[in-house]
CSV table of C-alpha atoms in Angstrom, one decimal:
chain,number,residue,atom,x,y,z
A,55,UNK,CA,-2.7,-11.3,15.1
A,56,UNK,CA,-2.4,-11.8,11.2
A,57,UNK,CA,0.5,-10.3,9.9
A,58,UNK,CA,0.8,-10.6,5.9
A,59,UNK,CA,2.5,-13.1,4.4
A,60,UNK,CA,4.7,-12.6,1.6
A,61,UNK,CA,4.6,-16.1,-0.6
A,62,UNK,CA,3.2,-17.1,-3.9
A,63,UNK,CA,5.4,-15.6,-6.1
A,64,UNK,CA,6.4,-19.0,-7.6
A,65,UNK,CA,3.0,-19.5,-8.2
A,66,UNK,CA,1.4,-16.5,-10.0
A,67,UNK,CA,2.7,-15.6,-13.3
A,68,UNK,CA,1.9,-12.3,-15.4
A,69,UNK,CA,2.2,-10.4,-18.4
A,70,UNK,CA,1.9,-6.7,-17.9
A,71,UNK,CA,0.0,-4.8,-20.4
A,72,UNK,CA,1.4,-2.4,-22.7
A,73,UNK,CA,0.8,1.5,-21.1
A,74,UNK,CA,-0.1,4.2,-23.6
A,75,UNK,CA,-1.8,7.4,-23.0
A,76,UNK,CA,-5.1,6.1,-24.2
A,77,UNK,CA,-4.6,2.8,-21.5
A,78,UNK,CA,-4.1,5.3,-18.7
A,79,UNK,CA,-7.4,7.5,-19.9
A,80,UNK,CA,-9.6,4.4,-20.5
A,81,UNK,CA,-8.3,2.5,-17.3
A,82,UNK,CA,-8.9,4.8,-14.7
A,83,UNK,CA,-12.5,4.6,-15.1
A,84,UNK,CA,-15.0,1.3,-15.0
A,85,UNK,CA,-16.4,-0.1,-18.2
A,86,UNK,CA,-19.4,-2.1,-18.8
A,87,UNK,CA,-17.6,-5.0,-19.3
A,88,UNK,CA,-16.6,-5.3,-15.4
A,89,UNK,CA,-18.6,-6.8,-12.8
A,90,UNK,CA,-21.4,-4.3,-11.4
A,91,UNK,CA,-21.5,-6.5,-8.4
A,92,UNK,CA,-18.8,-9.1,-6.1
A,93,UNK,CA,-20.3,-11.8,-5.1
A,94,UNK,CA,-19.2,-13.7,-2.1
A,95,UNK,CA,-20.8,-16.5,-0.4
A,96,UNK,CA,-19.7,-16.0,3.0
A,97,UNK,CA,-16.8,-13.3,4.8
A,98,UNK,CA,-14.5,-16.3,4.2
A,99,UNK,CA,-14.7,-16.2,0.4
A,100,UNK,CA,-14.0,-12.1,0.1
A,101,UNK,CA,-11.1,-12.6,2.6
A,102,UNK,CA,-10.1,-15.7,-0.1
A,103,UNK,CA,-10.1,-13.0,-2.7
A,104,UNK,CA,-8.6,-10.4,-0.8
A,105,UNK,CA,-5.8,-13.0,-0.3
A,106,UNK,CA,-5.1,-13.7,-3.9
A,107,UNK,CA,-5.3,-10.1,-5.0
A,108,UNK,CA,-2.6,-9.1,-2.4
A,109,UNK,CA,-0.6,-12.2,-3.5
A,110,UNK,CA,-0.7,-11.0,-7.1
A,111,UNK,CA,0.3,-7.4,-6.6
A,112,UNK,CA,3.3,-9.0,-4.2
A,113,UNK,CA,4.4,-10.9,-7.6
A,114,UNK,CA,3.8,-7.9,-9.8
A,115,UNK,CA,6.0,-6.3,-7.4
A,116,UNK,CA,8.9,-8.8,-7.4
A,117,UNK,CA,8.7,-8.5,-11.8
A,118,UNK,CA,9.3,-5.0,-11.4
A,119,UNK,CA,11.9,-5.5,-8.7
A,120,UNK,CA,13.7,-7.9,-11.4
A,121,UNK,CA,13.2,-5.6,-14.3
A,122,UNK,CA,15.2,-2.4,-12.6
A,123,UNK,CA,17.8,-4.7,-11.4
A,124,UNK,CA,18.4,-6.4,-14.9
A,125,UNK,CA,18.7,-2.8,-16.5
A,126,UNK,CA,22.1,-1.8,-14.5
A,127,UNK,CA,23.2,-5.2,-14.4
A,128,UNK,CA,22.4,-5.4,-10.3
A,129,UNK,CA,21.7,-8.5,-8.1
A,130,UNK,CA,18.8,-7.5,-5.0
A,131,UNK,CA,21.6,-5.9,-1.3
A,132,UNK,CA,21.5,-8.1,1.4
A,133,UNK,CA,22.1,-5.9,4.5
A,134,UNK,CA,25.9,-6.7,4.6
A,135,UNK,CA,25.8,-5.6,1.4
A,136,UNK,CA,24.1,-2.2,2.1
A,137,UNK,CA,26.5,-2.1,5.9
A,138,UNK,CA,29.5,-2.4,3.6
A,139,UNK,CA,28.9,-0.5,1.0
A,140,UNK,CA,31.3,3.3,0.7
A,141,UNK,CA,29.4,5.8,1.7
A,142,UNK,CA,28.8,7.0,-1.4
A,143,UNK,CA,27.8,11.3,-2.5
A,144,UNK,CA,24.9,12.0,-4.5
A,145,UNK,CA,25.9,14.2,-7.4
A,146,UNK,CA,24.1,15.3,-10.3
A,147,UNK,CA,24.2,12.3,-12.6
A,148,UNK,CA,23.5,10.1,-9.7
A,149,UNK,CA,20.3,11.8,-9.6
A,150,UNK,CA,19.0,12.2,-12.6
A,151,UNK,CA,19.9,8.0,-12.9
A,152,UNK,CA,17.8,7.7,-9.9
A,153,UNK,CA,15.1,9.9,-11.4
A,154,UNK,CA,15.0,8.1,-14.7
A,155,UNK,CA,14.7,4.4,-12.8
A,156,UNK,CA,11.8,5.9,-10.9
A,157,UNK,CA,9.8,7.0,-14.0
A,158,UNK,CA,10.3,3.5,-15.2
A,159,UNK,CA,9.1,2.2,-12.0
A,160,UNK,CA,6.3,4.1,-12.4
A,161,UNK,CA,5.2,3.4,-16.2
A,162,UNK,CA,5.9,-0.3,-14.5
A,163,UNK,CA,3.5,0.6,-11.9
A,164,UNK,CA,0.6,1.4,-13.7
A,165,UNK,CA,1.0,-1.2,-16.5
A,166,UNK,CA,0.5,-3.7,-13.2
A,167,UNK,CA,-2.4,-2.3,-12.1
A,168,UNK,CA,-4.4,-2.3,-15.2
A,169,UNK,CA,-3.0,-5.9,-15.1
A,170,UNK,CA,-4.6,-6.7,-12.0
A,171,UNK,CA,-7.8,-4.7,-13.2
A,172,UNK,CA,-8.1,-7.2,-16.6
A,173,UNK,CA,-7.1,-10.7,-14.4
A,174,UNK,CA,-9.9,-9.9,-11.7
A,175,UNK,CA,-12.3,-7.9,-13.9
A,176,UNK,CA,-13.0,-4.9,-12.0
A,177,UNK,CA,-11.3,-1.7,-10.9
A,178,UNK,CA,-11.2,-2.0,-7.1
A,179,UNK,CA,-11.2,1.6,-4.9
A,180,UNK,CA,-7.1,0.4,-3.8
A,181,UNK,CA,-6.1,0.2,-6.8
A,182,UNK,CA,-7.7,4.1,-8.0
A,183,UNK,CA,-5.4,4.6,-5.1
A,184,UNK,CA,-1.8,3.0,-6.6
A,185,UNK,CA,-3.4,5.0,-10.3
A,186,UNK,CA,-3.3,8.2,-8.6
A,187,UNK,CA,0.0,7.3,-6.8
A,188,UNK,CA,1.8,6.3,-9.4
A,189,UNK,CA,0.4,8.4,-12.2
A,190,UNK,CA,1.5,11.9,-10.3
A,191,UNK,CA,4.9,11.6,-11.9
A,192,UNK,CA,4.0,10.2,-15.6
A,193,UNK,CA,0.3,12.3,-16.1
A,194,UNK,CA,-0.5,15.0,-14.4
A,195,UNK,CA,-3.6,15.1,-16.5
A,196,UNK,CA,-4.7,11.9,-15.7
A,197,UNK,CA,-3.8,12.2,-11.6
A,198,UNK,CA,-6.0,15.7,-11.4
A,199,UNK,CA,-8.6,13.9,-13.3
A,200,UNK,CA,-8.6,10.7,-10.6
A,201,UNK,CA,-8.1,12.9,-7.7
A,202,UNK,CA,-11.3,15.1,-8.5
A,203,UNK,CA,-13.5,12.3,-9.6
A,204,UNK,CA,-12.7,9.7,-6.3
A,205,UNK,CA,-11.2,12.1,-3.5
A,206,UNK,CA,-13.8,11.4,-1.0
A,207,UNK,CA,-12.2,7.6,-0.8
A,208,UNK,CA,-9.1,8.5,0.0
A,209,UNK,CA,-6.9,10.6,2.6
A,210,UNK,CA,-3.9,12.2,1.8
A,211,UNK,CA,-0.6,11.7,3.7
A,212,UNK,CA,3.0,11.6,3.6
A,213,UNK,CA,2.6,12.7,-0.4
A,214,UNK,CA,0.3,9.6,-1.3
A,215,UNK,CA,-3.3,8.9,-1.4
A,216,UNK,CA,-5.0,5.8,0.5
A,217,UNK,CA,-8.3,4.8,0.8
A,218,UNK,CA,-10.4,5.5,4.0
A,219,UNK,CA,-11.1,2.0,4.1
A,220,UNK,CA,-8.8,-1.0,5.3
A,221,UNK,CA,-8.2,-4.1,3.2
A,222,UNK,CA,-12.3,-4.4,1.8
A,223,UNK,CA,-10.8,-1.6,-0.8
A,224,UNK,CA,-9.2,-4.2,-2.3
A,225,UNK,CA,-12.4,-5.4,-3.8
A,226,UNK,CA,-14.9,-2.9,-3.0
A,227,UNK,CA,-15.4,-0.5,-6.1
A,228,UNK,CA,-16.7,3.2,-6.2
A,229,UNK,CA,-20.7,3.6,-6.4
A,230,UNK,CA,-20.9,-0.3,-6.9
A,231,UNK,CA,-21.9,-3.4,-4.3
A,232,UNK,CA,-20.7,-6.3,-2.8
A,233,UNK,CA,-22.7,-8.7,-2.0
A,234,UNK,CA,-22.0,-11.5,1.1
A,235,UNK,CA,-24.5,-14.2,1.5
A,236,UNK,CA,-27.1,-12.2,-0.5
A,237,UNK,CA,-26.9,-9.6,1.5
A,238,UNK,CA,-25.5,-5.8,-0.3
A,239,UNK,CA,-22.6,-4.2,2.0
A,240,UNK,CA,-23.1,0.0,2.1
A,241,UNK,CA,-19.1,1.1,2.3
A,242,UNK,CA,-20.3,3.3,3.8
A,243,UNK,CA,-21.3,1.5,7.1
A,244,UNK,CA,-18.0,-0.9,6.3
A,245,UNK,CA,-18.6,-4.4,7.3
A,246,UNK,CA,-17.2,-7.5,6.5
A,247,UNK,CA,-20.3,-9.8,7.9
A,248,UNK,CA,-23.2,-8.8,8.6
A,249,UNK,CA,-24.7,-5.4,10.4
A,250,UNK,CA,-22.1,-2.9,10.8
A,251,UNK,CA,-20.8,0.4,12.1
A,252,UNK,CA,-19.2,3.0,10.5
A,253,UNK,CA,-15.4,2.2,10.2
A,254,UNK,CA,-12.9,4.6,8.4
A,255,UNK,CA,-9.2,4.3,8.4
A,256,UNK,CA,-7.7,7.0,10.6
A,257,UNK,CA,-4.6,7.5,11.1
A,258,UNK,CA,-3.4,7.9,15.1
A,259,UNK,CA,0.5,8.5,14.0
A,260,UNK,CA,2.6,9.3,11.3
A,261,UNK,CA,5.7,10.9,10.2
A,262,UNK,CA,9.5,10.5,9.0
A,263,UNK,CA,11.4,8.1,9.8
A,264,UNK,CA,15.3,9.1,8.3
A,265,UNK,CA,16.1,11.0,5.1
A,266,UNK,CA,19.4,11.7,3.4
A,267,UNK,CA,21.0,13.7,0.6
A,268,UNK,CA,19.5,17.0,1.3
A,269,UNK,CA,16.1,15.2,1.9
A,270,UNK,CA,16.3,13.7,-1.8
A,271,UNK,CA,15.5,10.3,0.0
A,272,UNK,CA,12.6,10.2,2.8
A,273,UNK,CA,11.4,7.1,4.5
A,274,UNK,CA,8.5,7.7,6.3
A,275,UNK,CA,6.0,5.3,8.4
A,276,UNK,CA,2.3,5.7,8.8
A,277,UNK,CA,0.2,4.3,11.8
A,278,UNK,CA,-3.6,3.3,11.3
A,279,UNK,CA,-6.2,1.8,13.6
A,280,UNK,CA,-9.9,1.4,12.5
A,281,UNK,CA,-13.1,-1.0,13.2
A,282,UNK,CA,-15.9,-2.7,12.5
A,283,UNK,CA,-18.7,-4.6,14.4
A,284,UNK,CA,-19.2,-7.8,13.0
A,285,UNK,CA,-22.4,-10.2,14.5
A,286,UNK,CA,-21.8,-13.8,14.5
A,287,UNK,CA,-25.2,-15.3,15.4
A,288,UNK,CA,-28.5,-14.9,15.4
A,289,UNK,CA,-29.0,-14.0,18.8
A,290,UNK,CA,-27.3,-10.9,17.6
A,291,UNK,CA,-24.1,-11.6,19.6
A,292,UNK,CA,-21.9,-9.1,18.3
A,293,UNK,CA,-18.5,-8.2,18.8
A,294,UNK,CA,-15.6,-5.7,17.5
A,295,UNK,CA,-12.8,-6.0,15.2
A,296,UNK,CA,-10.2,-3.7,14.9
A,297,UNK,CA,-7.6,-3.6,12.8
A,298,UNK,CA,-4.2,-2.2,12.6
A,299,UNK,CA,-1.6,-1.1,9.9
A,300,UNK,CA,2.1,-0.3,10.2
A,301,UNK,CA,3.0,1.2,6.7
A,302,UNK,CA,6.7,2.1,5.8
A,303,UNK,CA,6.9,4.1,2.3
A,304,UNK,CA,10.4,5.1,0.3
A,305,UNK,CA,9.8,8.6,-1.2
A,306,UNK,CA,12.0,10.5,-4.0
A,307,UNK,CA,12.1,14.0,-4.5
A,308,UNK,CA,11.4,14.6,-8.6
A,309,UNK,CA,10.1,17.7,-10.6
A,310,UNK,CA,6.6,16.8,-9.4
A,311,UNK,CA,7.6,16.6,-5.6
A,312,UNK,CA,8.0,13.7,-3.6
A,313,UNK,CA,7.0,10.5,-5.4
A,314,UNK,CA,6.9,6.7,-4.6
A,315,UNK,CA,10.0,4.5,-5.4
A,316,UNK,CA,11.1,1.0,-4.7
A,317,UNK,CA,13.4,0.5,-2.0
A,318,UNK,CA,14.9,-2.6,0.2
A,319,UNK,CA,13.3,-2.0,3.5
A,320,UNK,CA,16.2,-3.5,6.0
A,321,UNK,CA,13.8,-3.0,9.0
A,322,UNK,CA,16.0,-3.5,12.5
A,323,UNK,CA,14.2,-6.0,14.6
A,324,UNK,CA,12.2,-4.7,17.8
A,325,UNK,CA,10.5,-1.6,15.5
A,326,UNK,CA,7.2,-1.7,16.5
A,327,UNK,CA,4.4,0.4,17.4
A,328,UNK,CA,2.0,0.2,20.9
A,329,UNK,CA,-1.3,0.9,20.2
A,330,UNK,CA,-2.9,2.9,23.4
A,331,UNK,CA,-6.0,2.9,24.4
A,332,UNK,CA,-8.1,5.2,26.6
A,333,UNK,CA,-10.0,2.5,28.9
A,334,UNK,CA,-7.9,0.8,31.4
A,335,UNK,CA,-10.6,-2.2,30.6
A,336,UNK,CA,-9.2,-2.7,27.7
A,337,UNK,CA,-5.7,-4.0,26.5
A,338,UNK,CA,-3.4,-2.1,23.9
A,339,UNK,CA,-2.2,-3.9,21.1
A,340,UNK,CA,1.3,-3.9,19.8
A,341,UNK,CA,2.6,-4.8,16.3
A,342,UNK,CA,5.9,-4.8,14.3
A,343,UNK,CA,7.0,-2.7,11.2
A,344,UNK,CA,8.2,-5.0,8.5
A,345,UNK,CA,10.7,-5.6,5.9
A,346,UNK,CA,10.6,-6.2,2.3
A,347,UNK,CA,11.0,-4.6,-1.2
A,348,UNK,CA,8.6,-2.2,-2.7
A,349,UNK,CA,7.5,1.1,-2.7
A,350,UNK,CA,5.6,0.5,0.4
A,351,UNK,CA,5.1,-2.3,2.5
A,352,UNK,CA,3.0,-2.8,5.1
A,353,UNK,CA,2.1,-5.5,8.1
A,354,UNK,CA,-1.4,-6.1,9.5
A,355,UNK,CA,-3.0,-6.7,12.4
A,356,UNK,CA,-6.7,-7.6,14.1
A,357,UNK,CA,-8.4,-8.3,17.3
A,358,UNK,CA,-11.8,-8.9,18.4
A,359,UNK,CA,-13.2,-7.9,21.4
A,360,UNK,CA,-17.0,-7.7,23.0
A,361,UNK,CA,-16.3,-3.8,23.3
A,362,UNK,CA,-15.0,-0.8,21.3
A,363,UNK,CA,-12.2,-0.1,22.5
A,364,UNK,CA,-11.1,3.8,21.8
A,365,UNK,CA,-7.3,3.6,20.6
A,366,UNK,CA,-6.2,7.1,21.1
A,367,UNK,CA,-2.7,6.7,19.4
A,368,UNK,CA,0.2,5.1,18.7
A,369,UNK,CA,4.2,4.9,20.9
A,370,UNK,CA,7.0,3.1,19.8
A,371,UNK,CA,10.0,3.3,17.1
A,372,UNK,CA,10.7,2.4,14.1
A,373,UNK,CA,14.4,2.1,12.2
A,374,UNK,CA,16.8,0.5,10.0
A,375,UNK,CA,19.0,0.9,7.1
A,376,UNK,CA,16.7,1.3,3.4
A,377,UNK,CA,18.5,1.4,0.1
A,378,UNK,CA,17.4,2.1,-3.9
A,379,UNK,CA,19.6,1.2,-6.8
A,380,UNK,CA,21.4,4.2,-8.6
A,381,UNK,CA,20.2,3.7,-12.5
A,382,UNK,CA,23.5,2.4,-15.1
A,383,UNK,CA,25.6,3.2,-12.0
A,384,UNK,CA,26.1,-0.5,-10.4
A,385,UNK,CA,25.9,0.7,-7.1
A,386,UNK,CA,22.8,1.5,-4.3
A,387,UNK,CA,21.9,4.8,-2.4
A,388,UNK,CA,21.3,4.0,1.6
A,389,UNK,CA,19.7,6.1,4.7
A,390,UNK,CA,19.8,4.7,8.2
A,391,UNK,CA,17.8,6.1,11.3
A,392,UNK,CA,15.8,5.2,13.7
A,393,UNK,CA,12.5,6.9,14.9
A,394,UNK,CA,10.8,7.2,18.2
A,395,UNK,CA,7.2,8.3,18.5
């Protein structure tokens, strides 16, 4: 199993563009001036990439987790914090606090992506995805326009938009190639080696995990299993990998419905989720929810096998205590539960 690894914020430094109207037009769509094709000597290399991209959108995230803090004056809740912490009631002014920090969080959002779009030189298919998340709140305009344009790359669930492929969409751009040992991938027929099989995220469980405040808050978690056949040798040896997500995702009800927000994910220990499968042949495979900060945040999982196995769905619970900063207010906003599926 590879779960993701949250390191290299030390390393990475950036400086996040400046986000006007005419960015967010011009941004969403790809220029001449990106690359037309990724080339990649081997899997190895892409998965190198893939790597470094994740690590630099974990250090965008951290800036922006800095910046909110600094502008009421707050140091990052440890859980003992967050457990000891008055219970506290939302009113009005609380709200609209909470509702201005997420429209910052936001305008921080997209000034990261087209960040990451000018350090790597192209606009990958994940992050049209975090564009049309995070642009739902700020430009309506602009999210319509991305949503018509690209919605046969992405599902909908839980109010936000992912692609139907797994971590490839993090280099893989709409109606353009990647290339692995001179060979041209079709996303289509997702592979990360060589001859593939059709492989689309899908979703086997899904749902809320704890809200509070008359649902103003929502934590929900998101299951996904998918695969792809990869051959290793020229005898045409081939065998499957499959891949699983755990997602957790803070959500805040605003005048344009439920949108993305940054939240301290205080996941309890032993939250997990048992992928089943329909083959007694064939084991199930079982990984944890994580913690973190973010909006989302997710951990990852793969096995190989010599067969395709059929996972048919998803047991297990998920639970903990997640909290998000109340704007000018010096103080945080917490919901605890725990969900079993």
């Amino acid at each position: 199993m590879k779960t993701k690894k949250i390191f290299l914020s030390a390393i990475i430094t950036l400086t996040f563009l400046s986000c006007s109207k005419d960015d967010l037009e011009s941004s969403s769509q790809s220029n001449q001036s990106e690359k037309t094709v990724l080339n990649f000597a081997n899997a190895k290399e892409m998965q190198s990439k893939i790597d470094e991209i994740e690590a630099f959108k974990i250090s965008q995230e951290e800036q922006i987790m800095q910046k909110l803090l600094q502008r009421s004056n707050l140091k990052a809740p440890t859980l003992v914090d967050v457990k000891n912490a008055e219970t506290k009631n939302l009113t009005e002014v609380d709200k609209n606090a909470i509702l201005e920090d997420v429209k910052f969080y936001h305008q921080e959002k997209l000034k990261a992506i087209y960040s990451e779009r000018a350090h790597f030189g192209f606009t990958s298919i994940q992050s049209i995805a975090d564009e049309i998340n995070f642009s739902k709140l700020i430009d309506t305009e602009l999210n319509n326009k991305l949503i018509n344009n690209y919605k046969n790359l992405f599902f909908e669930f839980n109010h936000q938009y992912v692609s139907i492929y797994d971590k490839i969409s993090l280099v893989a751009q709409p109606n353009k190639n990647i290339s692995i040992s001179g060979k041209v991938l079709n996303l289509r027929d997702h592979k990360i080696s060589l001859p593939i099989n059709n492989a689309q995220n899908r979703t086997i469980n899904e749902g809320i995990v704890c809200s509070g405040y008359n649902n103003f808050i929502q934590i929900t978690y998101h299951c996904t299993v998918g695969a792809s056949v990869l051959q290793y040798d020229l005898a045409g040896n081939t065998w499957v990998e499959t891949y699983f997500n755990n997602k957790l995702s803070c959500l805040v009800l605003s005048n344009a419905g439920y949108v993305l927000y940054q939240c301290y994910f205080f996941t309890n220990p032993g939250s997990k989720a048992n992928y089943l499968v329909n083959a007694p042949s064939n084991a199930g495979y079982s990984l944890s929810f994580p913690s973190g900060i973010g909006s989302q945040i997710t951990s990852f999982g793969v096995k190989t096998t010599g067969t395709v196995p059929q996972y048919v769905g998803a047991s297990g619970n998920v639970g903990g205590t997640f909290s998000v900063q109340i704007g000018n207010t010096g103080s945080f906003l917490s919901v605890s539960g725990t969900k079993y599926f």
